[in-house]
Short mmCIF file of C-alpha atoms and ligand atoms in Angstrom, two decimals:
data_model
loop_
_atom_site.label_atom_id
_atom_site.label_comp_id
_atom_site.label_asym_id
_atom_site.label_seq_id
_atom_site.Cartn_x
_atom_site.Cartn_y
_atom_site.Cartn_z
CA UNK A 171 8.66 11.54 5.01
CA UNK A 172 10.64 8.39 5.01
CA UNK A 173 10.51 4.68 3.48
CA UNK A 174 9.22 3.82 7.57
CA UNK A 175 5.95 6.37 7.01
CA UNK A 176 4.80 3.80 4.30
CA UNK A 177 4.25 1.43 6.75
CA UNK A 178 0.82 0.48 8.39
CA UNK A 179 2.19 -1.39 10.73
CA UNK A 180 5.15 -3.23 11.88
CA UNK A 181 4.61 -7.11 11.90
CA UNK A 182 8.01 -8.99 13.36
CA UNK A 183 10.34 -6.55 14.51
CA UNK A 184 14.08 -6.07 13.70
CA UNK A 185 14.71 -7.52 17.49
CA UNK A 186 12.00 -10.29 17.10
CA UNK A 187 13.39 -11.27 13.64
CA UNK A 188 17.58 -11.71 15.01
CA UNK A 189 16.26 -13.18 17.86
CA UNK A 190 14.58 -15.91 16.04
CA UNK A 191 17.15 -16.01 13.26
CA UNK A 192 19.85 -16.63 16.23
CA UNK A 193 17.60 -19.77 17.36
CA UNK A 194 17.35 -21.24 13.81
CA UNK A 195 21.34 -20.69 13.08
CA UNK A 196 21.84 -22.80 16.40
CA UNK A 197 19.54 -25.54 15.08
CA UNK A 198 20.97 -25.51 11.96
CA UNK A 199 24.40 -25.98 13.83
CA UNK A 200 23.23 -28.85 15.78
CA UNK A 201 20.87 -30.74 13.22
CA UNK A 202 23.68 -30.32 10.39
CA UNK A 203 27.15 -32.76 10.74
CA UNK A 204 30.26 -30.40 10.93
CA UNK A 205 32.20 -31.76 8.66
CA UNK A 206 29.68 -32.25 6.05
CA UNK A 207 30.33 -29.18 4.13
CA UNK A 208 26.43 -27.96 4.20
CA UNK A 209 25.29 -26.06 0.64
CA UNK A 210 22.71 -23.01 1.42
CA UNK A 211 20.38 -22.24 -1.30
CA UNK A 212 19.30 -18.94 -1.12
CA UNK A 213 16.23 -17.95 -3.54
CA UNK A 214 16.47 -14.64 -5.06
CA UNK A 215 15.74 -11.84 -4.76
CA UNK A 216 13.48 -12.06 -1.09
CA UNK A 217 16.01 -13.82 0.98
CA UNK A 218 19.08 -12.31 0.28
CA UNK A 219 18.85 -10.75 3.94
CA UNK A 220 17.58 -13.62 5.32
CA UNK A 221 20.57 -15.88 4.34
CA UNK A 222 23.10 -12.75 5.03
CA UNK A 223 21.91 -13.24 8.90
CA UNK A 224 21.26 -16.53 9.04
CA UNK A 225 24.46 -17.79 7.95
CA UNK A 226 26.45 -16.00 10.40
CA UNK A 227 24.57 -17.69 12.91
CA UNK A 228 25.44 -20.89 11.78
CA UNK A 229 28.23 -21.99 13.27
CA UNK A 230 30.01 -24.68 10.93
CA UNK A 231 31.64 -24.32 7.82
CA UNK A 232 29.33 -24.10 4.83
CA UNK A 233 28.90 -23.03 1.13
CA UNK A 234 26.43 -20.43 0.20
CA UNK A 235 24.65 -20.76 -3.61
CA UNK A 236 22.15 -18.85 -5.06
CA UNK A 237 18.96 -19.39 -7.12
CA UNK A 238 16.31 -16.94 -8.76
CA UNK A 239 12.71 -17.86 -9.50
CA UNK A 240 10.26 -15.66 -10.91
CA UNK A 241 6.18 -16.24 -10.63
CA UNK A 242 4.55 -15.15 -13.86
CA UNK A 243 2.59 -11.47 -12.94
CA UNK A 244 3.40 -8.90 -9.87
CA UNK A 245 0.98 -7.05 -7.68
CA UNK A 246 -0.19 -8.26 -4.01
CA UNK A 247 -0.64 -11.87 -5.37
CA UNK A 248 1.68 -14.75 -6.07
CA UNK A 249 0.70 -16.67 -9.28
CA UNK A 250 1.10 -20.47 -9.94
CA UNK A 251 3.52 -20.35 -12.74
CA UNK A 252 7.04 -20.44 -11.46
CA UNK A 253 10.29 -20.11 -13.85
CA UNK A 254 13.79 -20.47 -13.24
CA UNK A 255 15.87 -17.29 -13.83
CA UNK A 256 19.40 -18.45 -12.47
CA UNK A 257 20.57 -21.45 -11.82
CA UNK A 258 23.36 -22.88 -9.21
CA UNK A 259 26.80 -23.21 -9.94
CA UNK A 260 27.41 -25.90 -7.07
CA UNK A 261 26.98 -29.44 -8.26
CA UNK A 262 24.78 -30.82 -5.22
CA UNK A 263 25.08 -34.68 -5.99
CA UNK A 264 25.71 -36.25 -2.88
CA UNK A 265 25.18 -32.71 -0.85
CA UNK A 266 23.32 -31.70 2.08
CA UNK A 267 21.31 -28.83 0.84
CA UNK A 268 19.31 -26.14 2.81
CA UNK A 269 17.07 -24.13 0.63
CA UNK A 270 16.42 -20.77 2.62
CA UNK A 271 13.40 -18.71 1.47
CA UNK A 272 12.03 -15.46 2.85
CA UNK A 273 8.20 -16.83 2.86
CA UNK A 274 6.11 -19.71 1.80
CA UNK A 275 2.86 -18.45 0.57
CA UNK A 276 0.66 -20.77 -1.59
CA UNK A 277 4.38 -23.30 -1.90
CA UNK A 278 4.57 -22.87 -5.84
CA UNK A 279 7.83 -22.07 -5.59
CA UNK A 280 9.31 -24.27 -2.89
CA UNK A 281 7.17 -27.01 -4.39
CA UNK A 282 8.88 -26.41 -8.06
CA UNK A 283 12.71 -26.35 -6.21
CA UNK A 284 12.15 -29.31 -4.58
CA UNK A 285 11.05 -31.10 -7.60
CA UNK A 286 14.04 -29.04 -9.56
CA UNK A 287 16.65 -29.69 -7.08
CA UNK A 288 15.89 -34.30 -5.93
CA UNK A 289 16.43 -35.17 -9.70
CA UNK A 290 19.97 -33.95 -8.51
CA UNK A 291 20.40 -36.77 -5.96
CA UNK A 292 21.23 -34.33 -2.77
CA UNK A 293 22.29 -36.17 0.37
CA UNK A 294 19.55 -34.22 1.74
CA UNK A 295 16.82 -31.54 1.08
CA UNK A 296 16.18 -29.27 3.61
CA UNK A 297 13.93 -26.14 3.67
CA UNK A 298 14.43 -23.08 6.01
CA UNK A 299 12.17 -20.07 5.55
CA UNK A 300 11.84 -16.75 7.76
CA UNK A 301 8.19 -16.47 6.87
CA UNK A 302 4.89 -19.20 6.66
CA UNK A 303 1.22 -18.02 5.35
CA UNK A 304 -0.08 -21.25 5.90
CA UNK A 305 -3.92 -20.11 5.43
CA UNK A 306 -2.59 -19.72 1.69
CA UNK A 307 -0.66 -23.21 0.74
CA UNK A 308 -2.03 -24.93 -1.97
CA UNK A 309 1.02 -27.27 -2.32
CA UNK A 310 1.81 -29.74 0.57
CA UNK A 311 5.50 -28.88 1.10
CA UNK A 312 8.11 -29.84 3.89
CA UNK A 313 9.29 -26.97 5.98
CA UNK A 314 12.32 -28.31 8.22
CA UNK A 315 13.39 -24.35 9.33
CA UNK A 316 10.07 -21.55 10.20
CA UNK A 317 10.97 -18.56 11.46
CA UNK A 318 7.59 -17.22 11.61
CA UNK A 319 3.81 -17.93 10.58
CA UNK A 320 2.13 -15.01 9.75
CA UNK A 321 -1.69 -14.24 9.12
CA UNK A 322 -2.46 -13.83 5.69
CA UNK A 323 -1.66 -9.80 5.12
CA UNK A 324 0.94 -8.60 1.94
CA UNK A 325 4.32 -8.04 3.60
CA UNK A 326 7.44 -6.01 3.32
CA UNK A 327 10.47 -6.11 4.63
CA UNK A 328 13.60 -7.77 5.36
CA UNK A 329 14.18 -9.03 1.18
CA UNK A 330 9.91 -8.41 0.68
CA UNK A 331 9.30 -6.02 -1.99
CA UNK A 332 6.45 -4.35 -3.17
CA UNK A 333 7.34 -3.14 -6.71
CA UNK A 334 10.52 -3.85 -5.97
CA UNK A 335 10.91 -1.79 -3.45
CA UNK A 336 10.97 -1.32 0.42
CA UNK A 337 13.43 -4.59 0.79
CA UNK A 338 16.05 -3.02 2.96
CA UNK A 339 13.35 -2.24 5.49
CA UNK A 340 14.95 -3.90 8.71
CA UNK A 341 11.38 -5.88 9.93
CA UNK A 342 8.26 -7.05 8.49
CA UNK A 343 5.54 -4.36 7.93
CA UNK A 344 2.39 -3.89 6.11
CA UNK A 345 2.03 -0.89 3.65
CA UNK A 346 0.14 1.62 3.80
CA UNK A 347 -3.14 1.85 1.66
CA UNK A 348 -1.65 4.34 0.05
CA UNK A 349 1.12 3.11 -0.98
CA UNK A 350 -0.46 -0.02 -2.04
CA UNK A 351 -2.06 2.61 -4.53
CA UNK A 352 0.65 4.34 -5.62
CA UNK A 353 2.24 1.52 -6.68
CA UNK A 354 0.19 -1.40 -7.74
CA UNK A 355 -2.90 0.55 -8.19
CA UNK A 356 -6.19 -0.85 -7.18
CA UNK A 357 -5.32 -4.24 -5.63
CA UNK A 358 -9.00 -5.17 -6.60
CA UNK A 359 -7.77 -6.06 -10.04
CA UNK A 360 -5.99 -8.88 -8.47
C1 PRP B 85 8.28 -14.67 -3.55
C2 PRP B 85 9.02 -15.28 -2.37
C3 PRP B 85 8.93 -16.75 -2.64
C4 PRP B 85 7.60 -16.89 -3.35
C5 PRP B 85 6.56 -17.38 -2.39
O1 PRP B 85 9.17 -14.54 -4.60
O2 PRP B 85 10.34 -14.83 -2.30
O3 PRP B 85 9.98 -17.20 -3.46
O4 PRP B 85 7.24 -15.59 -3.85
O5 PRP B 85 5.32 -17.52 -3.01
P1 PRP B 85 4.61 -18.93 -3.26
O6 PRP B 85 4.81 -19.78 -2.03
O7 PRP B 85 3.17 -18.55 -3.45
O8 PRP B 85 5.23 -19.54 -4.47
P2 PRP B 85 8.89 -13.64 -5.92
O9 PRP B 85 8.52 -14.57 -7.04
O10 PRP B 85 7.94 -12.55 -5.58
O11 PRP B 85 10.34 -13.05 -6.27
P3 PRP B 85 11.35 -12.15 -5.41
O12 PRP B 85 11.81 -13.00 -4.23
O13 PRP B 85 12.46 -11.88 -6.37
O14 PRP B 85 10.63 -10.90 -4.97
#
């Protein structure tokens, strides 16, 4: 029994996922100036892979940063209350900032960085995620950078816990059932 027998089924691959992470690195490359000293924002805890790959696909010198939210609640549902758990330490007046998230679901949380982050007078605001639900946005948000939209199923993966778990899976999967059980007991409470 491993982590990979909790798994219903496999929903971007490991090879599907560099491929496409190799093709937004390159447009990154292009669309950003090379000597503009580019500031990616990666949103803990879900896209600390995401940004690990990414950014060595992108060819031109950069800073990296990091941000946490948290969404009030857990379970197979995002919620609409959003709080700020670290901040950055970059100063990003004047910057050209890419905000990289593992997935947009209903856009609470890209929606309240965005907001967060222009009162800050960036160059730019840009917005790369790996993952799109877009049968699930409630807030109309800008997405510059999608690796992927997906149907609307709870995914793991690649940063995507469930209970904190199951990140360092190397693709995007669905859990089983049972461990849906196991660990956030009967998702009907949602
Ligand atoms: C997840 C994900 C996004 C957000 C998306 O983070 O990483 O930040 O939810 O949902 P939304 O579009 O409905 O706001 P979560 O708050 O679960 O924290 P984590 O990344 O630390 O797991």
């Amino acid at each position: 029994m491993t982590m990979h027998d909790d798994v219903a089924k496999i929903l971007v691959t490991e090879a599907n996922l560099q491929a496409r992470i190799v093709e937004l690195g390159a447009a990154l490359s292009a669309d950003l100036a090379p000597d503009s000293r580019p500031l990616f924002v990666c949103i803990l805890k879900g896209a600390y892979m995401f940004l690990s790959d990414l950014t060595r696909q992108v060819s031109i010198p950069h800073e990296v940063d990091f941000m946490a939210t948290s969404a009030y609640g857990g379970g197979l549902d995002s919620r609409g209350v959003v709080r700020l758990m670290l901040d950055l330490k970059a100063n990003i007046r004047g910057r050209h900032v890419v905000v990289v998230e593992d997935i947009v679901d209903r856009g609470g949380t890209i929606n309240y960085l965005l907001r967060l982050l222009e009162e800050r007078h960036p160059a730019s605001l840009r917005v790369c995620t790996l993952l799109n639900k877009p049968s699930r946005r409630e807030f109309n948000v800008p997405l510059a950078y999608v690796g992927f939209d997906i149907p609307n199923e709870f995914v793991i993966g690649y940063g995507l816990d469930i209970d904190e778990m199951y990140r360092n899976l190397p693709y995007i999967g669905v859990p089983t059932p049972a461990l849906v059980e196991r660990l956030l007991g009967n998702p009907a409470r949602e």
